[in-house]
Tab-separated table of C-alpha atoms in Angstrom:
chain	number	residue	atom	x	y	z
A	17	VAL	CA	82.045	121.868	-64.366
A	18	ASP	CA	83.977	120.711	-67.417
A	19	GLU	CA	86.120	123.796	-68.020
A	20	GLY	CA	89.036	122.549	-65.923
A	21	VAL	CA	90.649	119.488	-64.438
A	22	GLY	CA	90.562	120.732	-60.832
A	23	VAL	CA	89.085	123.446	-58.612
A	24	GLU	CA	90.303	126.216	-56.347
A	25	LEU	CA	88.343	127.402	-53.324
A	26	PHE	CA	88.121	130.927	-51.892
A	27	ASP	CA	86.475	132.479	-48.853
A	28	GLN	CA	84.263	135.576	-48.962
A	29	TYR	CA	87.331	137.830	-48.770
A	30	GLY	CA	89.038	136.218	-51.756
A	31	ASN	CA	91.584	134.273	-49.698
A	32	ARG	CA	92.509	130.882	-51.129
A	33	VAL	CA	91.327	127.972	-48.961
A	34	PRO	CA	93.193	124.627	-49.195
A	35	CYS	CA	90.933	121.893	-50.560
A	36	GLN	CA	91.231	118.287	-51.669
A	37	LEU	CA	89.293	116.290	-54.268
A	38	SER	CA	88.008	112.735	-53.830
A	39	ASP	CA	85.617	110.426	-55.728
A	40	ILE	CA	86.589	112.123	-58.980
A	41	SER	CA	84.612	111.558	-62.192
A	42	ARG	CA	85.816	113.014	-65.506
A	43	TYR	CA	84.512	113.632	-68.991
A	44	PRO	CA	86.148	111.684	-71.864
A	45	HIS	CA	88.374	114.672	-72.692
A	46	GLY	CA	89.653	114.806	-69.093
A	47	GLY	CA	87.564	117.677	-67.761
A	48	LEU	CA	86.215	117.420	-64.242
A	49	LYS	CA	82.618	116.143	-64.195
A	50	SER	CA	82.084	115.720	-60.443
A	51	ALA	CA	84.087	115.338	-57.249
A	52	ARG	CA	83.814	115.489	-53.496
A	53	VAL	CA	85.582	118.623	-52.237
A	54	THR	CA	86.968	118.514	-48.686
A	55	PHE	CA	88.111	121.677	-46.915
A	56	ILE	CA	88.264	123.086	-43.392
A	57	ALA	CA	85.419	125.569	-42.837
A	58	LYS	CA	86.779	127.870	-40.129
A	59	GLU	CA	84.819	130.215	-37.873
A	60	VAL	CA	81.359	129.358	-39.188
A	61	PRO	CA	78.949	131.453	-37.050
A	62	PRO	CA	76.783	129.545	-34.519
A	63	ILE	CA	73.462	128.356	-35.956
A	64	GLY	CA	74.402	130.187	-39.115
A	65	TYR	CA	76.308	129.946	-42.352
A	66	THR	CA	79.243	131.273	-44.320
A	67	THR	CA	79.998	131.329	-48.043
A	68	TYR	CA	82.845	129.906	-50.106
A	69	TYR	CA	83.473	130.208	-53.845
A	70	TYR	CA	85.108	127.743	-56.197
A	71	LYS	CA	86.369	128.060	-59.743
A	72	PRO	CA	87.736	125.536	-62.279
A	73	VAL	CA	91.492	125.440	-62.825
A	74	SER	CA	93.585	123.775	-65.493
A	75	ILE	CA	96.017	122.109	-63.069
A	76	ALA	CA	94.837	119.173	-60.984
A	77	ALA	CA	95.937	118.972	-57.357
A	78	SER	CA	95.478	116.565	-54.448
A	79	LEU	CA	94.744	113.585	-56.663
A	80	PRO	CA	94.382	110.249	-54.824
A	81	VAL	CA	97.464	108.047	-54.912
A	82	ALA	CA	98.002	104.430	-53.929
A	83	ALA	CA	101.262	103.064	-52.581
A	84	ASN	CA	102.716	100.726	-49.982
A	85	VAL	CA	104.083	102.583	-46.971
A	86	GLU	CA	106.366	101.697	-44.120
A	87	GLY	CA	103.656	102.575	-41.625
A	88	ARG	CA	104.948	105.922	-40.378
A	89	PHE	CA	103.282	109.312	-40.672
A	90	GLU	CA	104.103	112.811	-39.432
A	91	ASN	CA	102.369	116.164	-39.606
A	92	GLY	CA	102.341	119.290	-37.477
A	93	PHE	CA	100.211	117.652	-34.791
A	94	TYR	CA	101.228	113.985	-34.514
A	95	ILE	CA	103.862	111.343	-35.169
A	96	MET	CA	102.200	107.994	-35.865
A	97	GLU	CA	103.293	104.424	-36.566
A	98	LEU	CA	101.055	101.618	-37.841
A	99	ASP	CA	101.310	97.852	-37.728
A	100	SER	CA	98.849	95.188	-38.856
A	101	ARG	CA	96.788	95.583	-35.657
A	102	GLY	CA	96.381	99.360	-35.775
A	103	ILE	CA	98.069	102.475	-34.408
A	104	CYS	CA	101.000	101.131	-32.396
A	105	TYR	CA	102.494	104.549	-31.619
A	106	LEU	CA	100.983	108.021	-31.456
A	107	PHE	CA	102.917	111.027	-30.194
A	108	ASP	CA	101.334	114.413	-29.551
A	109	ARG	CA	103.828	117.016	-30.736
A	110	GLU	CA	102.213	119.943	-28.934
A	111	SER	CA	102.363	118.356	-25.468
A	112	GLY	CA	105.333	116.043	-26.058
A	113	ILE	CA	103.317	113.083	-24.721
A	114	GLU	CA	103.038	109.543	-26.087
A	115	ILE	CA	99.303	108.836	-26.334
A	116	ILE	CA	99.433	105.272	-27.685
A	117	GLY	CA	102.321	102.838	-27.483
A	118	GLY	CA	103.721	99.837	-25.659
A	119	GLU	CA	100.346	98.262	-24.864
A	120	ASP	CA	98.890	94.899	-25.878
A	121	MET	CA	96.186	96.640	-27.906
A	122	ARG	CA	96.442	99.164	-30.696
A	123	GLY	CA	94.572	102.322	-31.475
A	124	GLY	CA	91.680	101.496	-33.794
A	125	GLU	CA	92.080	97.742	-33.281
A	126	VAL	CA	88.886	95.744	-33.868
A	127	PHE	CA	88.314	92.597	-31.814
A	128	THR	CA	85.567	90.027	-31.284
A	129	MET	CA	84.575	88.048	-28.175
A	130	GLN	CA	81.790	85.753	-27.034
A	131	SER	CA	78.863	87.707	-25.612
A	132	ALA	CA	75.730	85.769	-24.614
A	133	GLY	CA	72.650	87.871	-23.982
A	134	ASN	CA	69.140	88.702	-25.130
A	135	GLY	CA	67.338	91.610	-26.666
A	136	ALA	CA	65.714	93.052	-23.537
A	137	GLY	CA	68.718	93.227	-21.240
A	138	GLU	CA	70.143	90.840	-18.732
A	139	PHE	CA	67.549	91.598	-16.022
A	140	ILE	CA	70.063	91.613	-13.155
A	141	ASP	CA	73.381	92.884	-14.520
A	142	ILE	CA	75.034	93.643	-17.844
A	143	GLN	CA	76.854	90.502	-18.925
A	144	GLN	CA	80.530	90.865	-19.776
A	145	PRO	CA	82.081	89.250	-22.877
A	146	GLY	CA	84.276	86.153	-22.594
A	147	MET	CA	87.442	85.023	-24.326
A	148	GLU	CA	85.914	82.099	-26.244
A	149	GLY	CA	86.570	82.693	-29.944
A	150	TYR	CA	88.569	85.862	-29.208
A	151	ASP	CA	90.134	87.304	-32.353
A	152	TYR	CA	91.489	90.680	-33.442
A	153	THR	CA	92.587	92.502	-36.567
A	154	GLY	CA	96.117	91.545	-37.528
A	155	SER	CA	96.062	88.207	-35.699
A	156	GLY	CA	98.360	85.952	-37.731
A	157	GLN	CA	98.487	88.590	-40.495
A	158	GLU	CA	101.601	90.489	-39.464
A	159	SER	CA	102.818	90.716	-43.066
A	160	GLN	CA	99.849	92.849	-44.108
A	161	SER	CA	100.505	96.577	-44.398
A	162	TRP	CA	98.507	99.756	-44.660
A	163	LYS	CA	98.288	101.670	-47.929
A	164	VAL	CA	97.963	105.370	-48.582
A	165	ILE	CA	94.796	105.757	-50.670
A	166	GLU	CA	94.424	109.558	-50.537
A	167	GLU	CA	96.928	112.318	-49.939
A	168	GLY	CA	96.726	116.063	-50.377
A	169	ASP	CA	96.681	119.490	-48.779
A	170	VAL	CA	93.868	118.680	-46.335
A	171	PHE	CA	94.324	115.060	-45.245
A	172	THR	CA	96.100	111.733	-45.718
A	173	THR	CA	94.133	108.471	-45.561
A	174	TYR	CA	95.489	104.987	-44.824
A	175	MET	CA	93.494	101.807	-45.496
A	176	ILE	CA	93.790	98.103	-44.642
A	177	ARG	CA	91.391	95.180	-45.143
A	178	GLN	CA	91.750	91.998	-43.071
A	179	LYS	CA	89.943	88.802	-42.185
A	180	ILE	CA	88.697	88.334	-38.646
A	181	ARG	CA	86.568	85.555	-37.171
A	182	ASN	CA	83.234	85.435	-39.054
A	183	ALA	CA	83.809	88.705	-40.965
A	184	THR	CA	86.162	90.990	-42.885
A	185	VAL	CA	87.218	94.324	-41.393
A	186	GLU	CA	88.166	97.350	-43.488
A	187	ARG	CA	89.685	100.281	-41.603
A	188	ARG	CA	90.527	103.767	-42.821
A	189	ILE	CA	92.534	106.230	-40.748
A	190	ARG	CA	92.470	109.844	-41.902
A	191	PHE	CA	94.933	112.399	-40.556
A	192	TYR	CA	94.026	116.050	-41.076
A	193	HIS	CA	96.863	118.491	-41.715
A	194	LEU	CA	95.129	121.769	-40.812
A	195	VAL	CA	93.197	120.778	-37.676
A	196	LYS	CA	94.077	118.470	-34.792
A	197	LYS	CA	91.803	115.603	-35.752
A	198	ILE	CA	92.027	111.917	-36.701
A	199	ASP	CA	89.135	109.980	-38.277
A	200	LEU	CA	88.656	106.234	-37.806
A	201	ASP	CA	86.262	104.570	-40.255
A	202	VAL	CA	85.475	100.898	-39.644
A	203	SER	CA	83.512	98.631	-41.985
A	204	LEU	CA	82.440	95.190	-40.805
A	205	LEU	CA	81.945	93.325	-44.091
A	206	ASN	CA	80.351	89.965	-44.883
A	207	TRP	CA	79.426	89.395	-41.246
A	208	GLU	CA	78.154	85.820	-41.092
A	209	GLY	CA	75.522	86.407	-38.415
A	210	VAL	CA	76.806	84.008	-35.756
A	211	LEU	CA	74.840	84.087	-32.493
A	212	PHE	CA	76.376	85.519	-29.296
A	213	ARG	CA	79.306	87.368	-30.837
A	214	GLU	CA	80.345	90.936	-30.072
A	215	PHE	CA	82.630	93.296	-32.008
A	216	ARG	CA	84.372	96.291	-30.466
A	217	MET	CA	86.891	98.894	-31.573
A	218	GLY	CA	89.549	99.679	-28.981
A	219	LEU	CA	91.590	102.803	-28.313
A	220	ALA	CA	94.129	101.913	-25.604
A	221	LEU	CA	95.583	105.036	-23.976
A	222	ASN	CA	98.842	105.545	-22.106
A	223	MET	CA	97.235	106.998	-18.991
A	224	THR	CA	97.327	106.305	-15.274
A	225	SER	CA	94.648	107.360	-12.789
A	226	ALA	CA	92.539	108.497	-15.732
A	227	LYS	CA	89.119	110.086	-15.385
A	228	VAL	CA	86.531	108.931	-17.918
A	229	ALA	CA	83.582	111.094	-18.974
A	230	TYR	CA	80.905	110.758	-21.643
A	231	ASP	CA	78.127	112.734	-23.268
A	232	VAL	CA	74.474	112.197	-22.276
A	233	PRO	CA	71.340	114.189	-23.154
A	234	TYR	CA	71.615	117.645	-21.559
A	235	GLY	CA	74.859	116.923	-19.740
A	236	VAL	CA	78.069	114.996	-19.098
A	237	VAL	CA	78.657	112.037	-16.754
A	238	GLU	CA	82.026	111.557	-15.065
A	239	VAL	CA	82.520	107.887	-14.186
A	240	GLY	CA	82.784	107.289	-10.435
A	241	LYS	CA	81.562	110.792	-9.591
A	242	ASP	CA	78.131	111.534	-11.033
A	243	GLU	CA	76.270	108.223	-10.613
A	244	MET	CA	73.635	107.770	-7.913
A	245	ASP	CA	74.956	106.215	-4.699
A	246	GLY	CA	74.686	102.462	-4.276
A	247	SER	CA	72.645	100.220	-6.549
A	248	ALA	CA	69.330	100.762	-8.286
A	249	GLY	CA	67.525	98.413	-5.886
A	250	GLU	CA	65.217	95.403	-6.155
A	251	ARG	CA	67.089	92.764	-8.201
A	252	TYR	CA	69.717	95.258	-9.420
A	253	VAL	CA	72.489	94.912	-6.848
A	254	THR	CA	75.542	96.230	-8.735
A	255	ASN	CA	76.758	99.652	-7.612
A	256	CYS	CA	75.791	102.153	-10.285
A	257	SER	CA	79.370	103.441	-10.499
A	258	ASP	CA	80.570	99.919	-11.411
A	259	ILE	CA	78.162	99.367	-14.298
A	260	HIS	CA	79.709	99.162	-17.758
A	261	PRO	CA	79.377	99.502	-20.746
A	262	ARG	CA	77.500	102.812	-20.716
A	263	GLY	CA	75.041	104.429	-23.092
A	264	ILE	CA	76.610	107.516	-24.671
A	265	GLN	CA	75.266	110.251	-26.917
A	266	ASN	CA	78.044	111.848	-29.003
A	267	TRP	CA	81.401	111.136	-27.373
A	268	ILE	CA	83.458	109.463	-24.650
A	269	GLY	CA	86.797	110.715	-23.356
A	270	ALA	CA	89.570	110.147	-20.824
A	271	SER	CA	92.041	112.462	-19.095
A	272	ASP	CA	94.903	112.187	-16.642
A	273	ASN	CA	96.888	115.080	-15.172
A	274	ARG	CA	98.908	115.459	-18.398
A	275	ILE	CA	96.527	115.246	-21.352
A	276	GLY	CA	92.996	114.425	-22.483
A	277	VAL	CA	91.538	112.420	-25.379
A	278	THR	CA	88.001	112.777	-26.765
A	279	LEU	CA	86.499	110.187	-29.135
A	280	SER	CA	83.294	110.969	-31.029
A	281	SER	CA	81.155	107.927	-31.778
A	282	SER	CA	78.520	106.854	-34.285
A	283	VAL	CA	77.315	104.083	-31.939
A	284	ALA	CA	75.240	104.407	-28.772
A	285	VAL	CA	77.165	102.166	-26.350
A	286	ALA	CA	80.800	102.305	-25.253
A	287	ASP	CA	83.044	100.743	-22.618
A	288	PHE	CA	86.220	101.998	-20.979
A	289	ILE	CA	87.491	98.890	-19.124
A	290	ASP	CA	89.531	96.227	-20.940
A	291	PRO	CA	87.264	93.110	-20.952
A	292	ARG	CA	90.005	90.546	-21.650
A	293	ASP	CA	91.382	88.014	-19.155
A	294	ASN	CA	94.629	89.975	-18.737
A	295	PRO	CA	93.291	93.522	-18.889
A	296	LEU	CA	95.273	96.685	-19.397
A	297	GLN	CA	95.231	98.931	-16.349
A	298	GLY	CA	94.752	102.162	-18.262
A	299	PRO	CA	91.563	103.260	-20.023
A	300	VAL	CA	90.566	101.515	-23.247
A	301	LEU	CA	87.842	103.502	-25.013
A	302	GLN	CA	85.664	100.920	-26.787
A	303	PRO	CA	82.674	101.720	-28.967
A	304	ILE	CA	80.614	98.524	-29.250
A	305	LEU	CA	80.057	97.967	-32.953
A	306	LEU	CA	77.708	94.999	-32.977
A	307	ALA	CA	76.367	92.297	-30.648
A	308	SER	CA	74.297	89.364	-31.936
A	309	ARG	CA	71.490	88.546	-29.524
A	310	GLN	CA	68.514	86.292	-28.913
A	311	SER	CA	65.033	87.502	-28.086
A	312	CYS	CA	64.070	87.248	-24.409
A	313	HIS	CA	60.773	85.633	-25.477
A	314	TRP	CA	60.836	81.832	-25.365
A	315	GLU	CA	59.461	81.757	-28.929
A	316	GLY	CA	61.413	84.797	-30.095
A	317	ASN	CA	63.910	85.028	-32.926
A	318	ASP	CA	67.651	85.666	-33.034
A	319	TYR	CA	68.975	89.154	-33.802
A	320	LEU	CA	71.951	88.277	-35.992
A	321	GLN	CA	72.351	91.451	-38.120
A	322	THR	CA	73.986	89.520	-40.971
A	323	GLY	CA	75.671	91.615	-43.672
A	324	ASP	CA	77.756	94.802	-43.863
A	325	HIS	CA	77.997	97.498	-41.187
A	326	HIS	CA	79.815	100.850	-41.302
A	327	TYR	CA	80.977	103.069	-38.430
A	328	HIS	CA	82.636	106.471	-38.102
A	329	PHE	CA	84.699	107.864	-35.229
A	330	SER	CA	86.938	110.904	-34.744
A	331	PHE	CA	89.343	111.715	-31.954
A	332	THR	CA	91.666	114.464	-30.818
A	333	THR	CA	94.013	115.242	-27.952
A	334	HIS	CA	93.786	118.323	-25.744
A	335	ARG	CA	94.532	119.737	-22.311
A	336	PRO	CA	93.278	117.546	-19.412
A	337	GLY	CA	89.551	117.597	-18.682
A	338	TRP	CA	86.420	116.841	-20.670
A	339	GLU	CA	85.723	120.600	-20.672
A	340	ASN	CA	88.481	120.965	-23.257
A	341	GLY	CA	87.152	118.284	-25.614
A	342	TYR	CA	83.364	118.212	-25.491
A	343	ARG	CA	82.875	120.731	-28.289
A	344	PHE	CA	85.066	118.617	-30.564
A	345	GLY	CA	83.111	115.466	-29.653
A	346	THR	CA	79.739	117.041	-30.334
A	347	GLY	CA	80.883	118.968	-33.394
A	348	SER	CA	82.350	115.854	-35.016
A	349	ASN	CA	78.905	114.242	-34.914
A	350	GLU	CA	76.921	117.381	-35.821
A	351	LYS	CA	78.380	117.980	-39.257
A	352	LEU	CA	77.914	121.104	-41.332
A	353	PHE	CA	75.630	120.964	-44.369
A	354	ALA	CA	77.058	122.118	-47.699
A	355	VAL	CA	74.620	123.728	-50.162
A	356	GLN	CA	75.964	124.072	-53.703
A	357	GLY	CA	74.579	125.384	-56.951
A	358	TYR	CA	71.622	127.302	-55.510
A	359	ARG	CA	69.829	130.011	-57.530
A	360	LYS	CA	70.512	133.583	-56.423
A	361	TYR	CA	67.551	135.962	-56.378
A	362	SER	CA	67.984	139.461	-57.799
A	363	ASP	CA	66.682	141.029	-54.571
A	364	ALA	CA	68.673	138.774	-52.205
A	365	LYS	CA	69.500	140.592	-48.963
A	366	LEU	CA	71.310	138.072	-46.779
A	367	PRO	CA	75.048	138.713	-46.321
A	368	GLU	CA	77.712	136.134	-47.163
A	369	THR	CA	77.997	135.100	-43.520
A	370	MET	CA	75.494	135.302	-40.659
A	371	SER	CA	74.522	133.817	-37.298
A	372	PHE	CA	70.780	133.334	-36.837
A	373	PHE	CA	70.923	132.515	-33.111
A	374	SER	CA	73.642	132.412	-30.452
A	375	ILE	CA	74.151	132.642	-26.683
A	376	ASP	CA	77.096	134.613	-25.318
A	377	ALA	CA	77.987	132.152	-22.505
A	378	GLU	CA	80.424	129.337	-23.261
A	379	ASN	CA	78.773	126.952	-20.748
A	380	ILE	CA	75.287	127.227	-22.275
A	381	MET	CA	74.394	124.824	-25.086
A	382	VAL	CA	71.458	125.530	-27.418
A	383	SER	CA	69.387	122.366	-27.862
A	384	ALA	CA	66.285	123.601	-29.710
A	385	VAL	CA	65.039	126.539	-31.780
A	386	LYS	CA	61.430	126.451	-32.981
A	387	LYS	CA	58.300	128.442	-33.711
A	388	ALA	CA	56.111	128.963	-30.666
A	389	GLU	CA	53.019	126.757	-30.520
A	390	ASP	CA	50.471	129.554	-29.995
A	391	SER	CA	52.050	132.529	-31.757
A	392	ASP	CA	54.580	133.562	-34.381
A	393	ASN	CA	57.242	134.154	-31.738
A	394	ILE	CA	60.379	132.018	-31.431
A	395	VAL	CA	61.142	129.477	-28.688
A	396	ILE	CA	64.757	128.670	-27.821
A	397	ARG	CA	65.935	126.045	-25.324
A	398	GLY	CA	69.371	125.746	-23.735
A	399	TYR	CA	71.116	124.069	-20.827
A	400	ASP	CA	74.121	124.627	-18.589
A	401	ILE	CA	76.786	121.947	-19.035
A	402	LYS	CA	79.319	123.040	-16.380
A	403	GLY	CA	77.284	123.671	-13.225
A	404	LEU	CA	77.442	127.478	-13.344
A	405	GLU	CA	74.637	129.912	-12.588
A	406	THR	CA	74.638	132.181	-15.608
A	407	ARG	CA	72.920	135.213	-17.033
A	408	ALA	CA	73.401	135.066	-20.776
A	409	ARG	CA	72.355	137.172	-23.722
A	410	ILE	CA	70.408	135.436	-26.491
A	411	ASN	CA	71.394	136.956	-29.830
A	412	MET	CA	69.107	136.753	-32.846
A	413	PHE	CA	69.486	137.867	-36.463
A	414	ARG	CA	66.539	140.240	-35.972
A	415	GLY	CA	65.487	142.205	-32.937
A	416	TYR	CA	63.099	141.013	-30.231
A	417	SER	CA	61.670	142.782	-27.184
A	418	LYS	CA	61.734	140.171	-24.404
A	419	ALA	CA	63.067	136.711	-23.565
A	420	VAL	CA	60.165	135.315	-21.537
A	421	PRO	CA	60.791	132.191	-19.376
A	422	VAL	CA	58.353	129.373	-20.179
A	423	ASN	CA	58.175	125.710	-19.273
A	424	ILE	CA	58.798	122.859	-21.690
A	425	ILE	CA	55.218	123.016	-22.995
A	426	GLU	CA	55.554	126.797	-23.392
A	427	PHE	CA	53.326	127.932	-20.516
A	428	LEU	CA	54.469	131.059	-18.673
A	429	LEU	CA	56.474	130.459	-15.514
A	430	HIS	CA	55.304	133.805	-14.094
A	431	ASP	CA	53.512	136.944	-15.171
A	432	ASN	CA	54.853	138.150	-18.505
A	433	SER	CA	54.671	141.753	-17.271
A	434	ALA	CA	57.373	140.951	-14.671
A	435	VAL	CA	59.931	140.384	-17.447
A	436	GLU	CA	61.719	143.615	-18.235
A	437	THR	CA	62.693	144.491	-21.782
A	438	GLY	CA	66.395	143.786	-22.269
A	439	SER	CA	66.786	141.679	-19.101
A	440	LEU	CA	69.226	138.777	-19.462
A	441	PRO	CA	67.828	135.222	-19.288
A	442	PHE	CA	68.927	133.216	-16.232
A	443	PHE	CA	70.245	129.627	-16.348
A	444	GLY	CA	70.586	127.721	-13.069
A	445	ARG	CA	73.270	125.126	-12.313
A	446	PHE	CA	72.839	122.188	-14.729
A	447	SER	CA	69.367	123.481	-15.562
A	448	ILE	CA	67.409	123.201	-18.800
A	449	GLU	CA	65.708	126.503	-19.578
A	450	THR	CA	63.205	127.496	-22.256
A	451	PHE	CA	62.537	131.066	-23.387
A	452	ARG	CA	60.004	132.589	-25.747
A	453	LEU	CA	61.424	135.471	-27.756
A	454	ASP	CA	58.627	138.014	-28.104
A	455	PHE	CA	58.750	140.528	-30.958
């Protein structure tokens, strides 16, 4: 649009929605040509959509600014202080608890260690990194400061770029003003591709006797509780509960008896134990950004991954227990899609907001919705995440007659005639269930 210099956003009821513009491009006369619009989309229906409207305005708002700051930030959720290493102090205003502070590692600190290994695994145990060549963001660069690069109604973003051994690290921390959420964006730039190096981002938490949990396909693992007893056997002699790092799906979190923290992750492996020679006793959530490796084949190549790498994380604080943070962790990785500028048909019948599918039990997660293989019916799959036997209603945007239990390849589990119309589907403890919705 070129009729204005900014935009205003409204929901379907005409209420103004706070928004913020980034990546702005303008016409020569100053009119707005394009921009990224950020806003908080509240109460979007499950597996559905809602509609917002924007219009050009003659007054620009939320324009990016650049300035040196003293390294202190406050909003309705947090009080934060920054130094050259990262977040040196974070206070949760709702609970009155200091989340980060007083530890020999910062929130969002990036560090590198020696890590010798190969591409197929270590065959007996996961090797742990060593202190040779250890370096971290802010080492010897105490005079460097963060800068505010964006500020507006929706968020404030701080940025710093620093040299670290064999690379440059750019970090952006974004504080949201309307939701309890902090983004951490890390870019590993000009990585030189040195063999046997590992980069991690650390989030050191002020917790004692913390319980760590992380997301896996169709469930959650609590460290020290859910692993199989003993070791895996044969050459693998380490107790399963002692193995770290771990493979994670969407998030990793920690809780003590006061508060919980959930960190969503764009990488597949994370640790929770400080690997340094003088480790912190509390949990240190550590997504592993990159590890340069050598092929296990005697004629194989090195896996150096030279170049630039970019990572995204989000975290929040909440009441103790992973049950209070898992939706944030998954939702931060499963982002909403924005569709703009579509053509409206004259006979359009869909309302401005709608849910296509939902389940009325909070412990049941929908993992798949698809057309049935052998008919035009719909197949929906879900699983129980909390260990509760549940009868739950499957809601659909159009009516259906029966929810018929089938197996994963869509064969009937029992006679279809035994399923009564209107009966509620049953989910067992930690079970994965598939149902065919017959019309």
